[in-house]
XYZ file of C-alpha atoms in Angstrom:
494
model
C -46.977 17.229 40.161
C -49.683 17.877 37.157
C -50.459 15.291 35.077
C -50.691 15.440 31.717
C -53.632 15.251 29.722
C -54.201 12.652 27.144
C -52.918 14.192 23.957
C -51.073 11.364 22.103
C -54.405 11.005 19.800
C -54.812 15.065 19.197
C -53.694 14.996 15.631
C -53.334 19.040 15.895
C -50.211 18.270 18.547
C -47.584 17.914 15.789
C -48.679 21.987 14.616
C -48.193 22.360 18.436
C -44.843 21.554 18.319
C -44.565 23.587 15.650
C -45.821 26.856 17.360
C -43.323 25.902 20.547
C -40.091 25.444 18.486
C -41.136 28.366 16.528
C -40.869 30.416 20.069
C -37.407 28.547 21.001
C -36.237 29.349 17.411
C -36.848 32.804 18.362
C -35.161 32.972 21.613
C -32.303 31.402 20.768
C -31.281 33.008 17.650
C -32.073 36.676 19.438
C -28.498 35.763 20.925
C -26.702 35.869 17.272
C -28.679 37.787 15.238
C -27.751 41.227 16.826
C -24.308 40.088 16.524
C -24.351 40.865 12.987
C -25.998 44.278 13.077
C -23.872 45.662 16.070
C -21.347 47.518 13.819
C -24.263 49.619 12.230
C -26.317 49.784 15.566
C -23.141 51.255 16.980
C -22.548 53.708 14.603
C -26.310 54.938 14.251
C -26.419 54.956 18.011
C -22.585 56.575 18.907
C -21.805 53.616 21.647
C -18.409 53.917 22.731
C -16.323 50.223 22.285
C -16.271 49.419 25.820
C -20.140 49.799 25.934
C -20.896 47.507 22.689
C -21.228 44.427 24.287
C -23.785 45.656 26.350
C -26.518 45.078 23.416
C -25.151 41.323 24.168
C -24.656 41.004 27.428
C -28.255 42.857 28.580
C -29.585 39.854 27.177
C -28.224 37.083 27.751
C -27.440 38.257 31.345
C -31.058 39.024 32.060
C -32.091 35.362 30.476
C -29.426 33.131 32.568
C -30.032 34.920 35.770
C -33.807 34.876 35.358
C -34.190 31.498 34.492
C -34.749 29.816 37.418
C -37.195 32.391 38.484
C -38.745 32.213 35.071
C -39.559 28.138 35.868
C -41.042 29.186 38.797
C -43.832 31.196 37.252
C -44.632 29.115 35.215
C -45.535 26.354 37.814
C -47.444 29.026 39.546
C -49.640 30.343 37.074
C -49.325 27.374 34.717
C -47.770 26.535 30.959
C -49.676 27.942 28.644
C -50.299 30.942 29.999
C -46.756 31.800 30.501
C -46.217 30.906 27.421
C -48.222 33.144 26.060
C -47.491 36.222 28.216
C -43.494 35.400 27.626
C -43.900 35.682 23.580
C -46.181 39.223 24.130
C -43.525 40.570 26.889
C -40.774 39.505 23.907
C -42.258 41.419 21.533
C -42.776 44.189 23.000
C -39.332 44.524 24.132
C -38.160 43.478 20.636
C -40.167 46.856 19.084
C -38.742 49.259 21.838
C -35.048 47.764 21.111
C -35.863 48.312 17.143
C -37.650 51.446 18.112
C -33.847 52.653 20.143
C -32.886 56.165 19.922
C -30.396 55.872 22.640
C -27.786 53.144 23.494
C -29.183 53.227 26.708
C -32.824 52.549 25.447
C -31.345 49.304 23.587
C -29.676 48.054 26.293
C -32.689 48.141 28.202
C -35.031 46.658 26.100
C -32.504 43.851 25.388
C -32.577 43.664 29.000
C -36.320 43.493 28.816
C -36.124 40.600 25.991
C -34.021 38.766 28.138
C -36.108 38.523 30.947
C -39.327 37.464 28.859
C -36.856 35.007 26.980
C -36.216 33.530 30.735
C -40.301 33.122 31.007
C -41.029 31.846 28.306
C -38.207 28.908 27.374
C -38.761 26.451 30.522
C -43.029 27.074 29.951
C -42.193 25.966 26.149
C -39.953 22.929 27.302
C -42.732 22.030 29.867
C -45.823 22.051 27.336
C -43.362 20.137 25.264
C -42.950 17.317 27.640
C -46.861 17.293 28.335
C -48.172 17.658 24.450
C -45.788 14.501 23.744
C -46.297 11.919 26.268
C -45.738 8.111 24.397
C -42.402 7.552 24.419
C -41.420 7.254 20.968
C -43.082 10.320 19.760
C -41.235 12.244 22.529
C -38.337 11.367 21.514
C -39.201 12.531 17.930
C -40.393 15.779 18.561
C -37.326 16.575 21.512
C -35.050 15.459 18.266
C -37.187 18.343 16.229
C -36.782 20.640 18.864
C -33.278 20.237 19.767
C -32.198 20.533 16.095
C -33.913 23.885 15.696
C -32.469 25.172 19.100
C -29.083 24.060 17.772
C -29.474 25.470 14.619
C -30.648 29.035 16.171
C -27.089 30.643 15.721
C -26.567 29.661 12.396
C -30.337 31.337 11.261
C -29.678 34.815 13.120
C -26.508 35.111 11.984
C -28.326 34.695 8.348
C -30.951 36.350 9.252
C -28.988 38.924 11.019
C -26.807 39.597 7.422
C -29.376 39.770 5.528
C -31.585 42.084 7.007
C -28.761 44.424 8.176
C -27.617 44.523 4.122
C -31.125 45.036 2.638
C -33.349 46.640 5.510
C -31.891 48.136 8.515
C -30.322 46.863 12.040
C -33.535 47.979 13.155
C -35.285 44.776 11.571
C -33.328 42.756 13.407
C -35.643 43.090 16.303
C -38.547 44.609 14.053
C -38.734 40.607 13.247
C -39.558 39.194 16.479
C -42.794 41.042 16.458
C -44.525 39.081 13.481
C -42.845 35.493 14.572
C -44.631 36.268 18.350
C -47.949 37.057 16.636
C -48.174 33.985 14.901
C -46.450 32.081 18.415
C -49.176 33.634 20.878
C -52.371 32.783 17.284
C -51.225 28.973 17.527
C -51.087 28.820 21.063
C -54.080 30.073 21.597
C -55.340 27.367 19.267
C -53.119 24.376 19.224
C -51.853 24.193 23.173
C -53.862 22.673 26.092
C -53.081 24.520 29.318
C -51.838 23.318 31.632
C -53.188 24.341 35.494
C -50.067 26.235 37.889
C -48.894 24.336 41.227
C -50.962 25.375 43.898
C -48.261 24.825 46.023
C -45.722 26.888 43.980
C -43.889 29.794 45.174
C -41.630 32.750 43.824
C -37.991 33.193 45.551
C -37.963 36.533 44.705
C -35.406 37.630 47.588
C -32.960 34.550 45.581
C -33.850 36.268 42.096
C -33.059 39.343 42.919
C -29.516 38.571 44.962
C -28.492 35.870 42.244
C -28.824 38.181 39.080
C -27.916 41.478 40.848
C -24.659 39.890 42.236
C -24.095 38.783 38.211
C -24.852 42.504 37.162
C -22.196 43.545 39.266
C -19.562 41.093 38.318
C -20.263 41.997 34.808
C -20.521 45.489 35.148
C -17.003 45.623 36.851
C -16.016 43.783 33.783
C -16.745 46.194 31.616
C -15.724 49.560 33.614
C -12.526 48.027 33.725
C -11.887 49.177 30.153
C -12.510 52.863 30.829
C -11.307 53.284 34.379
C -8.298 50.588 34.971
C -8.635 47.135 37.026
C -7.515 48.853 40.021
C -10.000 51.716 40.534
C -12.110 52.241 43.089
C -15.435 51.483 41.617
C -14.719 48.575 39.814
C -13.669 46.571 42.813
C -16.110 47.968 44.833
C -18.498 46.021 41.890
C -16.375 42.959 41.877
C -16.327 43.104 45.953
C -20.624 43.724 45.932
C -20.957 41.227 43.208
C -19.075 38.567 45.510
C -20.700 39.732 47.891
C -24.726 39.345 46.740
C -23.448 35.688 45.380
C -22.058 34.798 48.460
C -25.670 35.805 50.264
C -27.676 34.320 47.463
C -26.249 30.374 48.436
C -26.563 31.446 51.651
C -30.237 32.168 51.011
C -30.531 29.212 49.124
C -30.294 26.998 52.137
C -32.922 29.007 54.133
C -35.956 29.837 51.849
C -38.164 26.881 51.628
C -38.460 26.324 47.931
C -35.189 27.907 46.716
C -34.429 28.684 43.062
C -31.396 26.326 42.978
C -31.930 23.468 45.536
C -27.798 23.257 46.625
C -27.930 19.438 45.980
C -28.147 19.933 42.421
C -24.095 21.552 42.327
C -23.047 19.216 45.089
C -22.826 16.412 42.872
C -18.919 16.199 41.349
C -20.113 15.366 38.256
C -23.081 17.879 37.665
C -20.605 20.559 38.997
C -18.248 19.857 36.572
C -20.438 19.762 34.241
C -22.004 23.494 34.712
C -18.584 25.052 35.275
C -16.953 23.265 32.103
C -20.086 24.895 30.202
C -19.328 28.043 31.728
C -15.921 28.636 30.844
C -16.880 27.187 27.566
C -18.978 30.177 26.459
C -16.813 32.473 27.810
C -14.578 32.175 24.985
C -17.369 31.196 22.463
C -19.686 34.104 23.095
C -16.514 36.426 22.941
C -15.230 35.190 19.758
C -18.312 36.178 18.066
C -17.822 39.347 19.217
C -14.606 39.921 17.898
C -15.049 38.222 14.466
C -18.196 39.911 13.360
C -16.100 43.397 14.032
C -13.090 41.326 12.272
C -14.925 40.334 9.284
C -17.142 43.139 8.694
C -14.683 46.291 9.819
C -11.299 44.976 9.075
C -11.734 42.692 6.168
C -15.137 44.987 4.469
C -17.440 41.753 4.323
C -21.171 42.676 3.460
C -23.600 41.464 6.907
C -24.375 38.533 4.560
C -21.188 37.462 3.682
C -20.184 37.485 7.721
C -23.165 35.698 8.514
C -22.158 33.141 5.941
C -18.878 33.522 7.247
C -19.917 31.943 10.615
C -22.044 29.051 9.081
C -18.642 26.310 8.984
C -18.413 27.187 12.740
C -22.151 25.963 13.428
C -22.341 23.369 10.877
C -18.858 21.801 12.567
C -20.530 22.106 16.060
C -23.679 19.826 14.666
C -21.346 17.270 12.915
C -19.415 16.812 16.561
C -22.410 16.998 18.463
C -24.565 14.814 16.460
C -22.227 12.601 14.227
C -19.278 12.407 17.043
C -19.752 12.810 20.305
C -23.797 10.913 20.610
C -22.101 7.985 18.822
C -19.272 7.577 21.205
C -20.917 8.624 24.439
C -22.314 5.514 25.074
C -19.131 3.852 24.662
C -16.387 6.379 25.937
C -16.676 8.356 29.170
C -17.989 11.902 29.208
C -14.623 13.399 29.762
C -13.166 11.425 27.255
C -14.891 13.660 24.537
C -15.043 16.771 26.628
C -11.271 17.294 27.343
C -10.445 16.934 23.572
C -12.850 19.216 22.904
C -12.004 21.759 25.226
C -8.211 21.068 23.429
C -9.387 21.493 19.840
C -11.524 24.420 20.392
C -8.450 25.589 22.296
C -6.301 25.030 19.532
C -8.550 26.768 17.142
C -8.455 29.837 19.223
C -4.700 29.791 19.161
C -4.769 29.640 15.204
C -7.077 32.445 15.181
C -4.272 34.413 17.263
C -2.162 34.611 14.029
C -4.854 36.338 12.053
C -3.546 39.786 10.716
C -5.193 42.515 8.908
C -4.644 40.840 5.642
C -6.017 37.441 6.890
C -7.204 35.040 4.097
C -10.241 33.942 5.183
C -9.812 30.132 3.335
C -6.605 29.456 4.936
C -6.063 31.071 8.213
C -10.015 31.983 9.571
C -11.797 28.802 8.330
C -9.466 26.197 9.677
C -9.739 27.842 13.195
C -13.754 28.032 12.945
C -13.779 24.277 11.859
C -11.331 22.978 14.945
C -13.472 25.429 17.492
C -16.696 24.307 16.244
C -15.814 20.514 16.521
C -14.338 21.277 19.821
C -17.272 22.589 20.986
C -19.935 19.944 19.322
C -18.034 17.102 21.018
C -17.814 19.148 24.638
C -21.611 20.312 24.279
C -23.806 17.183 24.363
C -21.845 14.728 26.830
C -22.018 17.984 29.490
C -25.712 18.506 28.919
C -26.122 14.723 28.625
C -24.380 14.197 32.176
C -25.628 16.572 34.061
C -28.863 15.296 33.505
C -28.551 11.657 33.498
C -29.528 10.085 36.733
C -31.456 12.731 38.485
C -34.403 12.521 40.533
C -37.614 13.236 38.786
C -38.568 16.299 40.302
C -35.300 17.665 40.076
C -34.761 17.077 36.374
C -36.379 20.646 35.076
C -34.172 22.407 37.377
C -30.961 20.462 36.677
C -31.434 21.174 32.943
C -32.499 25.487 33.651
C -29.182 25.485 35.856
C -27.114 24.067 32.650
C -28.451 26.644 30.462
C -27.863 29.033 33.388
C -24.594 28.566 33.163
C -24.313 29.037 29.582
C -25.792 32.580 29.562
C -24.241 33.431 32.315
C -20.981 32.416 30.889
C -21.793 33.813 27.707
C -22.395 37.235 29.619
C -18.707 37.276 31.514
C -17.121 36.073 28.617
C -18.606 39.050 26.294
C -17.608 41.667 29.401
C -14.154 40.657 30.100
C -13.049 39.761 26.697
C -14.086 42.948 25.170
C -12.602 45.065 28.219
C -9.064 42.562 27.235
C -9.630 43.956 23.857
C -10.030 47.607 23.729
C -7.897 48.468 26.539
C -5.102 46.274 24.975
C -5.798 48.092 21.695
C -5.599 51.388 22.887
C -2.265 50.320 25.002
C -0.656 49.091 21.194
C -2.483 52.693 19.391
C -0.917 54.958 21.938
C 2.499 53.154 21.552
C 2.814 52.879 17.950
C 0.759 56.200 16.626
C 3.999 59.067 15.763
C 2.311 61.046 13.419
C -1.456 61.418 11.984
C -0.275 59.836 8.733
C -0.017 56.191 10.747
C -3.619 56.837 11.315
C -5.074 54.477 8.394
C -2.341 51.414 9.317
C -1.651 51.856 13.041
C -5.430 51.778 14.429
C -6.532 48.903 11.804
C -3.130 46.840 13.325
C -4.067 48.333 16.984
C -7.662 46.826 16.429
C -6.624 43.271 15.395
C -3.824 43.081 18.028
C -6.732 43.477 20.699
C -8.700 40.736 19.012
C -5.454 38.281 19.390
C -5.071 39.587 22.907
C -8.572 38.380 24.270
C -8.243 35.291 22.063
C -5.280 34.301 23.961
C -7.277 34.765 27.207
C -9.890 32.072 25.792
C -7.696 29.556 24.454
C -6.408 29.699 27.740
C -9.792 29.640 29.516
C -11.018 26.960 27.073
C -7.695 24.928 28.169
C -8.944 25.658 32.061
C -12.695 23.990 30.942
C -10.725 20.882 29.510
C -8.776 20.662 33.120
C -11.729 21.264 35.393
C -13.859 18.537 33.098
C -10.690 15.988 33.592
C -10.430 16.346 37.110
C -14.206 17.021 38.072
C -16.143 14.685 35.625
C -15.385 11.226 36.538
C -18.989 9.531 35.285
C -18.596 6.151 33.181
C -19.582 5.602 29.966
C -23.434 5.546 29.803
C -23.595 1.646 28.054
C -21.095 0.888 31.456
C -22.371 1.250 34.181
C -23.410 4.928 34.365
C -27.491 5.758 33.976
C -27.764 5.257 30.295
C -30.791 7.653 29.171
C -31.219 11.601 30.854
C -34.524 12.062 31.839
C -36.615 14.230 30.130
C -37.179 17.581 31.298
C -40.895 18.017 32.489
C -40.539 21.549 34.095
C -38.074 23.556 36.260
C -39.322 23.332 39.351
């Protein structure tokens, strides 16, 4: 393992931090901020409804299935220089996605973004953990950096609104390129590097059947909407995408320095923990979906006003993260706070099921937003702070990539299948109730909304599913009895 050099008297370390929760700010919030421009990017671009949630999906597919792989180079050729190389890689893909004259073209280069998001977050965590190495000013500057990373989906959806309203979709990714400039000037100045493990090697063969097995799952997701569930090609995807998953843990237990050492999910409660994440994004990541083409196409809000629209539903998830759930953990067990929260956030969905064309936003959006969003603030920090706790030292950085794994990845199925739910259940209700061309202005509107309620049934009911698996999986004590009471720190995902 490297050490870490001496840096507790550099008084420049505190910019540092700076310049590497400026790069996490940026990855993070790439996963909102398109959200809000995807009704204009669809139009300029002609993508079809089924293919939307491919600007989505490219990335944050791309990022959780490249993770792992993304840790592993930056043991090999070392911190800083990852670092570095991930924030040019980012925005260059961020100028060809702004730069998109095809749908095709964006999807790649959020594709492209995704994978340079995957190199450079665990090479930011890492130089983290080495700038900051007294105790009390790590736990400072991990409090600095979590708060920004948690506040990443409030900013691009901000962000997002505003520079959809007064620029152009475009700048939505046209911004990455001036944040990365400044990143990769401070680096360059402020970070130490860091040398790569000699001993460190690449699983590509484990890379490659891990996030191609994804793709296919994902894909088959969202040819379902155009072709049918039962067609050919789609379960040949779902049946190759089994398939390549099925090889990959195989794999896993072969190759000498495997992406995902199989201990790490053997544990009941670490399971748990990554497959009550899991299903937890599915519905979250699909809900923002739907209500940014709610709010904006239905109900006529500005970008602004939708990204404003969304800020209850962050600020909630803080309050339960921060103010609820880290004051009880210690005393309650983990599943005491996730299984609420998998039933509030539940709940919320099902409120959101009512919502009409005519919605009021005040009394029938807001209350939904505010349950969800506490749901999801008290489920969030006892899973990442139990699948943590209590791990060996050098599996730590893995244990914490395979969490956030799991949330892209879940984020990813949740977009495909809950959009397929969606249009084909709103072409089912257009075809039904369209008689006449004059039903044109109420009957697609009501068709529209109707598939919204449809795939929001499917994640209440999904979100109900993460509550049960985190009851019956999740059986850790309350840290302050008897369970380890602090998570290690993260020093790199090895």
């Amino acid at each position: 393992m490297e050490q870490p050099a001496p840096d507790d008297t550099d008084p420049r370390r505190w910019w540092g931090l700076v310049i590497i929760a400026l790069a996490q700010l940026m990855v993070v919030l790439d996963a909102t901020i398109v959200n809000i421009a995807l009704p204009s990017a669809q139009h300029d671009l002609g993508m079809s409804d089924g293919n939307r949630q491919w600007v989505i999906t490219a990335y944050t597919l791309a990022f959780g299935g490249l993770l792992l792989l993304g840790g592993r180079i930056a043991d090999l050729v070392g911190r800083k220089r990852t670092f570095v190389i991930g924030l040019v890689g980012f925005a260059a893909a961020s100028a060809l996605g702004g730069a998109a004259t095809t749908s095709g073209m964006l999807f790649g280069a959020r594709a492209l973004q995704g994978a340079f998001a995957a190199v450079l977050a665990p090479s930011a965590l890492s130089l983290l953990t080495t700038t900051f190495t007294d105790p009390k000013e790590r736990g400072k500057a991990f409090g600095i950096y979590g708060a920004l990373a948690g506040s990443g989906s409030a900013i691009g959806f901000i962000v997002g609104g505003l520079l959809t309203e007064y620029l152009n979709w475009r700048w939505c990714l046209y911004v990455n390129v001036p944040i990365a400039v400044i990143a990769v000037i401070g680096a360059l100045a402020l970070l130490h590097d860091r040398p790569g493990h000699a001993g460190a090697r690449l699983d590509v063969p484990g890379a490659l059947l891990g996030c191609g097995g994804l793709v296919a799952v994902v894909y088959g997701f969202s040819e379902a909407e155009p072709r049918g569930w039962t067609d050919p090609l789609v379960l040949a995807l779902f049946a190759a995408g089994l398939l390549l998953l099925t090889v990959f843990v195989w794999w896993q237990t072969r190759t000498p320095m495997p992406l995902l050492p199989l201990h790490i999910v053997k544990d009941r409660n670490r399971a748990g923990c990554f497959l009550t994440m899991a299903l937890a994004t599915i519905g979250m990541f699909g809900l923002f979906l739907f209500m940014t083409y709610y709010l904006q196409v239905i109900l006529g809000y500005s970008p602004v006003r939708t990204g404003l629209g969304f800020l209850p539903l962050t600020a909630a998830i803080i309050i339960g993260s921060t103010q609820i759930s880290a004051r009880l953990l210690q005393r309650v067990a983990p599943r005491a706070l996730m299984v609420p929260g998998m039933v509030l956030a539940s709940g919320g969905m099902l409120v959101l099921t009512r919502m009409t064309v005519h919605s009021d936003y005040a009394t029938e959006i807001l209350p939904a937003l505010l349950l969800m969003g506490l749901g999801m603030g008290l489920t969030f920090m006892p899973v990442f702070a139990t699948a943590t706790a209590g791990v060996a030292p050098q599996d730590s950085g893995v244990t914490s990539a395979t969490v956030n794994t799991s949330q892209q990845v879940g984020g990813s199925i949740g977009t495909a299948l809950l959009n397929t739910v969606a249009t084909t259940s709103s072409t089912a209700y257009v075809t039904a109730h369209l008689h006449s061309p004059a039903q044109k202005a109420t009957v697609i509107p009501a068709g529209i909304v109707h598939g919204y309620t449809t795939a929001i049934w499917w994640a209440a009911g999904i979100m109900l599913l993460a509550g049960l698996v985190a009851g019956l999986m999740v059986t850790a004590r309350a840290p302050g009895r008897g369970a380890p009471a602090t998570s290690p720190v993260p020093e790199s995902v090895t």
